GROMACS .gro file of C-alpha atoms in nm:
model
  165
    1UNK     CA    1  33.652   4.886   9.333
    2UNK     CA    2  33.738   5.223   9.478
    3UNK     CA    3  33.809   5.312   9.845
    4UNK     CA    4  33.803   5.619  10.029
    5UNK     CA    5  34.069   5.640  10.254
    6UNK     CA    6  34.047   5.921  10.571
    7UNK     CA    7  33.723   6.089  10.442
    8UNK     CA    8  33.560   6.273  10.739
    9UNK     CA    9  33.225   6.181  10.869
   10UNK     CA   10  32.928   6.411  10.800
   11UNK     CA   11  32.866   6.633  11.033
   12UNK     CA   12  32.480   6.623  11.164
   13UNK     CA   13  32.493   6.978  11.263
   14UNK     CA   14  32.598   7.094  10.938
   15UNK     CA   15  32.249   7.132  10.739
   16UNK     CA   16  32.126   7.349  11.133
   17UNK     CA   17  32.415   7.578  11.058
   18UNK     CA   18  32.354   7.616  10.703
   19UNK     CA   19  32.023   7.693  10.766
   20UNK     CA   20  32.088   7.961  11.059
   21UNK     CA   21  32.375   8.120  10.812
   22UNK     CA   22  32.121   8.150  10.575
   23UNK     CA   23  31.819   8.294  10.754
   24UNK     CA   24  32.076   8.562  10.896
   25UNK     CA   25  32.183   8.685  10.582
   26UNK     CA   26  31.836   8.690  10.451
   27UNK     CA   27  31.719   8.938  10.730
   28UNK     CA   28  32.020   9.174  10.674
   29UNK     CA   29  31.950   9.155  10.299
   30UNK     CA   30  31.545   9.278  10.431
   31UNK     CA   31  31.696   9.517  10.684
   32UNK     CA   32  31.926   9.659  10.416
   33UNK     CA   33  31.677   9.694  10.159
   34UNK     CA   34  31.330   9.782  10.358
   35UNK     CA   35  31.489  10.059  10.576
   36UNK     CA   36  31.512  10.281  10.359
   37UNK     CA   37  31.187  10.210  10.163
   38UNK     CA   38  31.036  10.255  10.554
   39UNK     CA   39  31.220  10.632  10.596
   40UNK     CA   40  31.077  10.721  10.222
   41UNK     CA   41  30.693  10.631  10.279
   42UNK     CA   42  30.748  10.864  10.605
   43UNK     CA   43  30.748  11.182  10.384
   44UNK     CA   44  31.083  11.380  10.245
   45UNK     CA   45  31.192  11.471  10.624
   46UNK     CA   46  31.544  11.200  10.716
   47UNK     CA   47  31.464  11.038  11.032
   48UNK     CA   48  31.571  11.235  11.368
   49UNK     CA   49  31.724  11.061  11.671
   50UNK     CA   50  31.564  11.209  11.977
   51UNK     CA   51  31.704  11.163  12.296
   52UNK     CA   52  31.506  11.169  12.675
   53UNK     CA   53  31.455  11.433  12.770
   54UNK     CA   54  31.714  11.497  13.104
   55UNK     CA   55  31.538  11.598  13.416
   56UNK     CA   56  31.686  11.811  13.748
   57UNK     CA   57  31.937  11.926  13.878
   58UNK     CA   58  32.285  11.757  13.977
   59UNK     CA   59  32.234  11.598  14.342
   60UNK     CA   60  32.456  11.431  14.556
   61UNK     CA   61  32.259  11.061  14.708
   62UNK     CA   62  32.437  11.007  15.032
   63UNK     CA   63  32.331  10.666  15.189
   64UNK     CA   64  32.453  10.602  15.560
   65UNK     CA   65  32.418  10.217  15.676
   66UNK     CA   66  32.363  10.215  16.102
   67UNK     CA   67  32.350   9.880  16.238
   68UNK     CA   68  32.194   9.839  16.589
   69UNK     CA   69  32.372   9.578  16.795
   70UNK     CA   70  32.651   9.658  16.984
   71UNK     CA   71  32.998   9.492  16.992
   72UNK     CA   72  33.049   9.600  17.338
   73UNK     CA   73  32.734   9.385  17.418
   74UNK     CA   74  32.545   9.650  17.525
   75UNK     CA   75  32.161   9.648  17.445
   76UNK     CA   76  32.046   9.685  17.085
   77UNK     CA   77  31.960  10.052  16.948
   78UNK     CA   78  31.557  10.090  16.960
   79UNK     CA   79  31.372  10.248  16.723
   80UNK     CA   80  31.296  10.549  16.944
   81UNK     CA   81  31.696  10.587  17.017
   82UNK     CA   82  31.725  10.612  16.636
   83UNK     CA   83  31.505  10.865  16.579
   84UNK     CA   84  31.631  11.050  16.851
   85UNK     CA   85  31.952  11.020  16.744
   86UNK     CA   86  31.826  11.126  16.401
   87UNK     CA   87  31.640  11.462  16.565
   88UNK     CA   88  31.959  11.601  16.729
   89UNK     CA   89  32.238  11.491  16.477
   90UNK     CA   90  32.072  11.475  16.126
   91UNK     CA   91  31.778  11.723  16.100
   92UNK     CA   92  31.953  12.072  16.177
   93UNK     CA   93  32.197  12.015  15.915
   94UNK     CA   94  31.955  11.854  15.638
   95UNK     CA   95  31.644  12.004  15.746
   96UNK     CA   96  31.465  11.968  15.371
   97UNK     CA   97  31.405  11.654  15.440
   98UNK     CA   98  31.598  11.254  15.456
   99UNK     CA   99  31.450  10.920  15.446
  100UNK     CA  100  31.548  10.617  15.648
  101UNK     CA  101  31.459  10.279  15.581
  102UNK     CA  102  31.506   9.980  15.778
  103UNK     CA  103  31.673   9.701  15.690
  104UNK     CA  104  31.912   9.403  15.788
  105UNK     CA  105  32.288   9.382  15.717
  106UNK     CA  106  32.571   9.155  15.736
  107UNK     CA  107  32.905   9.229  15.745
  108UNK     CA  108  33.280   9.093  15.880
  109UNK     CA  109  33.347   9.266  16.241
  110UNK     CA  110  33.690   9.395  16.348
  111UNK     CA  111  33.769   9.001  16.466
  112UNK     CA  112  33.653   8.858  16.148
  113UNK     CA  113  33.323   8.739  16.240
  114UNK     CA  114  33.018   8.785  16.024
  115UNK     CA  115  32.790   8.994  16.185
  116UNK     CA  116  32.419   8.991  16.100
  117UNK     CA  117  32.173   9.237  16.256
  118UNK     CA  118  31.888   9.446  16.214
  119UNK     CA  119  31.998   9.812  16.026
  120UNK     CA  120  31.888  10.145  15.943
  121UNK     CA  121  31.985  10.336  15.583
  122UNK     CA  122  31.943  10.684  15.600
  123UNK     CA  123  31.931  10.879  15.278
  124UNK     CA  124  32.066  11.203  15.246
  125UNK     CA  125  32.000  11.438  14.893
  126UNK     CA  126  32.134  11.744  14.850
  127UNK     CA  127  32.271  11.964  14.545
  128UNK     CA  128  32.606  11.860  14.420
  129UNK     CA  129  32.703  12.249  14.436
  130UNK     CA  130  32.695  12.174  14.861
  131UNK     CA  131  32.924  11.834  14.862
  132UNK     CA  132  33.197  12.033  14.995
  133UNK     CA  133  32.973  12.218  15.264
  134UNK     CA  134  32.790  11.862  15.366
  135UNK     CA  135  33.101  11.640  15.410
  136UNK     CA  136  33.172  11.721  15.740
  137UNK     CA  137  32.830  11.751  15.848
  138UNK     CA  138  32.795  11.370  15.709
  139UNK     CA  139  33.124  11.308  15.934
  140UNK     CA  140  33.037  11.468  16.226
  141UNK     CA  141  32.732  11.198  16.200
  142UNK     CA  142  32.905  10.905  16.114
  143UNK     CA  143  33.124  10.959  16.402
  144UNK     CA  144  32.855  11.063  16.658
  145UNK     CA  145  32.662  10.729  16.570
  146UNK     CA  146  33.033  10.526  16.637
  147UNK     CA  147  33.056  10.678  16.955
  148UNK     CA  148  32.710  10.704  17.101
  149UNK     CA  149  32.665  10.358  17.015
  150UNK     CA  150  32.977  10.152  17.046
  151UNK     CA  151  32.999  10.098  16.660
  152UNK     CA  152  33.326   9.978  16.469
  153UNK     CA  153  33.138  10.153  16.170
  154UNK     CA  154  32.873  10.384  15.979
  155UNK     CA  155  32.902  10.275  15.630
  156UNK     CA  156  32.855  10.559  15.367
  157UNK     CA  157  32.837  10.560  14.959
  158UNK     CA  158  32.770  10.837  14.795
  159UNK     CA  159  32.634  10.891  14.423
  160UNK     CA  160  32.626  11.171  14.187
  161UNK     CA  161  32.257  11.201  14.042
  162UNK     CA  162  31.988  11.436  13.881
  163UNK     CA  163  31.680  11.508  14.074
  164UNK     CA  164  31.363  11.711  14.051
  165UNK     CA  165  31.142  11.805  14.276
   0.00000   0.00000   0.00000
């Protein structure tokens, strides 16, 4: 009688892996063969890669993040203080237009608590060829908001981007 000695189990998995290993090299075999029998029934022209078509101009996006409560305790900012604040800081240097959203943030305070409170986000667009020119302006705001309103912070990101109008 003969005996096996140390012969490994079958492996149950082995026909689903055969099987997969198989399949895939049957659809590169179709891919390789059928692609270019698909360019040759499209007439004698070769295939052309077109891209999307790239709309605009280069714009800066400049979003500002205001929260509304105070850490001095002081009463929340309303919505009317807002859009005052908005009228005389904001609109004579970006008079073509912004867009403010409301919102609610959270963030860790100067004390390391986590602050939650109702926001605003203003948005800011404006031609990249200007960044230089607006920076300030977008300062000056930042730090009118801070001090009008007892802030620790304006938050600001800015991103390069095309737009058209």
């Amino acid at each position: 009688m003969l005996r096996l000695r140390n012969r490994p189990k079958p492996d149950p998995e082995r026909p689903a892996r055969r099987t997969a290993l198989v399949a895939g090299v049957a659809a590169c075999a179709v891919l390789a063969t059928g692609t270019p029998i698909a360019y040759a029934t499209l007439g004698s022209e070769a295939p052309v890669a077109r891209a999307t078509a790239v709309r605009g101009a280069e714009y800066v996006e400049t979003r500002l993040f205001f929260g509304t409560e105070r850490p001095d305790g002081g009463p929340d900012v309303t919505d009317p203080q807002f859009l005052a604040f908005i009228d005389r800081y904001v609109t004579p240097d970006f008079p073509r237009g912004l867009t403010i959203q409301d919102g609610r943030g959270q963030w860790r305070d100067s004390n390391g608590v986590v602050e939650r409170e109702r926001s605003y986000e203003l948005i800011l667009l404006y031609p990249a060829s200007e960044a230089r020119l607006r920076d300030p302006r977008i300062e000056r705001i930042r730090a009118a908001y801070e001090k009008a309103y007892a802030q620790d912070s304006v938050a600001r990101l800015d991103e390069r981007t095309l737009a058209d109008f």
